[in-house]
Amino acid sequence: MTEVADSYLEDINNDVCPICKTDKYLNSNMKFLINPECYHKICDSCVDRIFSSGPTKCPYQGCEKILRKNKFKSQIFEDISIEKEIDIRNSIVKIFNKTEKDFKTLEEFNAYLEKIEEIIYNILNGVQVKETNEYIANYKQENSKSIHQNNINIQRQHDIFLKIENKKKLINDEKQKLSKQLIRELQNDKKIANQQITNNLLNSSLDTNLIVENARKNLLKQSSARRKKYIEQTKLLQEKFMSQEDLEMMNYSNPGLPGFRKHRLMQQQATMMSPFSPFNGDRSVNLPFEVEEEYFDPYTSNVIKDAQYLAGGIRVEQIYKKSLFEAFFGLDCIIKEEKSA
Amino acid sequence: MTKKEQQKEKGDKEKKPVTTVDDLYRHSTQYRLWSFTENQLKERRTKVNVQGKRRALKKLKVFCERDDNDHKFETSRDLLQLVSEDEELLEVNYYVDVLQKLSSQVLKLPSQVRATAVAFLKRFYLVHSVMEHHPKKVLATCLFLAAKSENCFMAPKTLAEYLGSKTTPESILELEFTLVQALSFTMLCHHPYRALHGFLFDFQGILIHRHPNGVVVTRKDESTGEKKKLRIKINKDRIMKGYVAAREWADVSLKGDTAFLFTPPQIALACFLKVDEEMTVAYLTYKFVKDQHKDRQEEGGKEEEEEEEEEDSDDEDNPETKFDNDEEKDENKTEEEKQKAKEVEKEKELEKELEKEQHIQFYKKMIKTLRSCIRTMDSVRGPTLDEAKTIDKKVHYCINPDKLLKRKRQEGADGGQHDAKKIKLEG
């Protein structure tokens, strides 16, 4: 019981602003904000109240950090340490923003990534803060041009990505509309066809079977024509919304791989072309036996009749093959000769 | 050299090596860790025996040096009877027998589990001596672990209930890790049962489906002792009967060193050979010699002629002493063949001859292996009940030296009284 009560209390504490003691329960519009300087939680009205007149100290007791109102933001992760790490990571990655393309070998790129992680770790855990900050400042100075350029590139790619995503969404919406329309039309056709059949049956002197058959054929023709039209329309959609320019941009947002990566990928594909051989050699295709369709065996014939086994995916050919395989599994391994060496 | 090996060599030269079914077996732990030649087995057993003797003496010494008793190591050492290498083997064989009877008659376990348990027990005593762990205890753990690894789980509690009052779930689990470690963590065992099942199918495939008109066999006339070639039809009932009988022999094969010296398919074929020699030999000749050859050369006219020739290989199943004669015959015939072949295509014919020779060689090797497998199966000797009892007593005292000394002291103390009683009774 106490545990439950404790957690309940904690919940309450989580929902109460530690400065003005306002409860979220009473004021559902209340939002908690944090400042990346010290990561103390303060409600939005307090922020307005305390920081509107300019930067001041954090209202938490013992916290001497000077906070500015414009740096406050809402918390994304429940765990403050994660929130903190993400912030640091974002700021670092903005500076260390080289891509795979900027490196000649994979090793160099990996070393670069490793360096970034090391910096983040240092800042987060307060290890060698001075040296790390110096390193960052130096790097920033040395590479200011490329950092700027890369950031612009990243931004542009992101913009293009958003644009294309929007277009894709539009296309999908249109497609859905069309498919709904198609279904409606098909149903309509069917109704009309049924009516026609009844009319014809009442009025004409033809054979009833023939009438029904004709009507059915007509309906099929109609529906297939409609389907064709639908497919054409969906194809047109793609062209209508995605201009040539967009397609080019799509390629731009997915830039090609750097040389070393391409090379490796090609190698991988080459090895993937041949079947996987775990024993340093290809499996012999010519097995020393042939599996026939049926054998006389009381044991397996019982199994085939049993629905339980069949439902489990057991097939009699598999049993035959497996048993036969085991029959030749090491038949020609003469231990006496092979092991004595 | 067999056909497969040659294929492999060719493959090496041309492109990538080929992994045959046999190569797959060569990668199994059963082949890598638990297959030995006879000499290797013997060496291992000697090593284990020496190690066991040393441990038993050490145990006695440790016990004597404890403060709570006044035994002297020098004197009590003579009292301790150590187990010899042969006795050790007999003891293991005895408990393998016990294990088999227990699992088949009392526990009614599937044969796969039984075989695995036996394999575990035998493998364990290639690492540890009976003087270190009593087989009675190890046996229970083997059963438990085998059931577990063969997907037929039995709770240690249930198993302990079957095994009598001295076995508790704790005593079963106590040795589990020791056992697994002794097995080098290799739990997968291959047994002849599945191979037998496979041969049941392949016998049908070769002897019935491929040759619906019957197969040619050599039969010895009982009265005259002459060999005759006959064309007989083998029906499925005969194969089935052979299979059932061979399964029983597969049970027997678990006992001795067969599983260490031969591969499961070899043991399976040897079992078939033992129960129905005629059928098995027919299968082997057709499978490895006649059909192999026919596949390549589909000329109807030649078939019969060839069959007659190949009949020679039939004889090769008979005791090895005959081999030399048969080989000579073969050579004679191949010479005649060559002369004929000159007229047609010399090289092709030669190649075929070579291949055929290889097939026959492979067949001979197979038969030889199977015969020696049968000999190993037959040579298994379990101890008599009295022998087993005396060995078991020795083993018991080696493991528990304190009990031995206590017993001896008691005997010493009331030995005189015993004699007095005896005399009285006789009197």
CSV table of C-alpha atoms in Angstrom, one decimal, chain A residues 274-275 277-290 292 294-300 319-341, chain B residues 2 16-22 24-27 31-32 35-37 40 190 194-195 197-202 204-205 209-210 236 240 260-263 265-266 269 283 287-288 362 365-366 369:
chain,number,residue,atom,x,y,z
A,274,SER,CA,26.6,-17.1,-54.9
A,275,PRO,CA,24.6,-19.1,-52.4
A,277,SER,CA,28.2,-21.7,-47.9
A,278,PRO,CA,29.1,-22.0,-44.3
A,279,PHE,CA,31.6,-24.8,-44.7
A,280,ASN,CA,33.9,-23.1,-47.0
A,281,GLY,CA,32.6,-24.7,-50.1
A,282,ASP,CA,29.3,-25.1,-51.9
A,283,ARG,CA,26.9,-27.7,-51.0
A,284,SER,CA,26.9,-30.6,-53.4
A,285,VAL,CA,23.8,-30.4,-55.5
A,286,ASN,CA,24.0,-34.1,-56.4
A,287,LEU,CA,22.7,-35.8,-53.3
A,288,PRO,CA,23.6,-39.5,-53.1
A,289,PHE,CA,19.9,-40.5,-53.1
A,290,GLU,CA,16.7,-39.7,-54.9
A,292,GLU,CA,10.6,-40.9,-54.5
A,294,GLU,CA,5.8,-42.7,-51.9
A,295,TYR,CA,7.4,-45.4,-49.7
A,296,PHE,CA,5.8,-48.1,-47.7
A,297,ASP,CA,6.2,-47.2,-44.0
A,298,PRO,CA,3.6,-47.6,-41.3
A,299,TYR,CA,5.1,-44.8,-39.2
A,300,THR,CA,5.0,-42.1,-41.8
A,319,ILE,CA,10.2,-36.8,-43.6
A,320,TYR,CA,11.5,-38.9,-46.5
A,321,LYS,CA,14.1,-36.4,-47.5
A,322,LYS,CA,15.3,-35.9,-43.9
A,323,SER,CA,15.6,-39.6,-43.2
A,324,LEU,CA,17.3,-40.3,-46.5
A,325,PHE,CA,19.7,-37.5,-45.8
A,326,GLU,CA,20.6,-39.0,-42.4
A,327,ALA,CA,21.1,-42.3,-44.0
A,328,PHE,CA,24.0,-40.9,-46.0
A,329,PHE,CA,25.1,-38.4,-43.4
A,330,GLY,CA,28.7,-39.7,-42.9
A,331,LEU,CA,28.4,-43.0,-44.7
A,332,ASP,CA,31.7,-42.5,-46.4
A,333,CYS,CA,33.6,-41.2,-43.4
A,334,ILE,CA,35.9,-44.1,-42.5
A,335,ILE,CA,36.9,-43.0,-39.0
A,336,LYS,CA,39.6,-45.6,-38.8
A,337,GLU,CA,41.5,-44.1,-41.7
A,338,GLU,CA,40.6,-40.5,-41.3
A,339,LYS,CA,41.2,-40.1,-37.6
A,340,SER,CA,44.4,-42.0,-37.4
A,341,ALA,CA,46.3,-39.4,-39.4
B,2,THR,CA,35.9,-42.9,-53.9
B,16,LYS,CA,35.1,-23.8,-55.5
B,17,PRO,CA,35.3,-26.8,-53.3
B,18,VAL,CA,32.1,-28.8,-52.9
B,19,THR,CA,30.7,-29.7,-49.5
B,20,THR,CA,29.2,-33.2,-49.7
B,21,VAL,CA,26.9,-34.8,-47.2
B,22,ASP,CA,29.9,-36.5,-45.7
B,24,LEU,CA,28.7,-32.0,-43.3
B,25,TYR,CA,29.1,-35.0,-41.0
B,26,ARG,CA,32.8,-34.2,-40.7
B,27,HIS,CA,31.8,-30.8,-39.3
B,31,TYR,CA,32.8,-36.6,-35.7
B,32,ARG,CA,35.2,-34.0,-34.4
B,35,SER,CA,34.9,-40.3,-33.0
B,36,PHE,CA,38.1,-42.3,-32.4
B,37,THR,CA,40.2,-45.1,-33.7
B,40,GLN,CA,42.9,-43.5,-29.6
B,190,HIS,CA,23.5,-38.7,-34.2
B,194,ARG,CA,17.2,-42.1,-38.3
B,195,ALA,CA,19.7,-43.6,-40.7
B,197,HIS,CA,14.7,-45.2,-41.3
B,198,GLY,CA,16.3,-43.6,-44.3
B,199,PHE,CA,17.7,-46.9,-45.5
B,200,LEU,CA,14.2,-48.3,-45.2
B,201,PHE,CA,13.2,-45.8,-47.8
B,202,ASP,CA,16.2,-46.2,-50.0
B,204,GLN,CA,12.6,-49.7,-51.3
B,205,GLY,CA,13.7,-47.1,-53.9
B,209,HIS,CA,11.0,-49.0,-57.5
B,210,ARG,CA,14.1,-48.9,-59.7
B,236,LYS,CA,8.3,-54.5,-49.1
B,240,MET,CA,10.1,-54.0,-43.4
B,260,PHE,CA,32.9,-44.2,-31.3
B,261,LEU,CA,34.4,-46.2,-34.2
B,262,PHE,CA,31.7,-45.9,-36.9
B,263,THR,CA,29.3,-43.4,-38.2
B,265,PRO,CA,24.8,-44.7,-41.4
B,266,GLN,CA,27.6,-47.4,-41.3
B,269,LEU,CA,23.8,-50.6,-42.8
B,283,TYR,CA,21.2,-53.1,-52.2
B,287,LYS,CA,23.3,-48.7,-55.3
B,288,PHE,CA,27.0,-48.2,-55.5
B,362,PHE,CA,34.1,-48.1,-53.0
B,365,LYS,CA,35.6,-50.6,-48.8
B,366,MET,CA,32.1,-50.2,-47.7
B,369,THR,CA,33.9,-51.3,-43.0
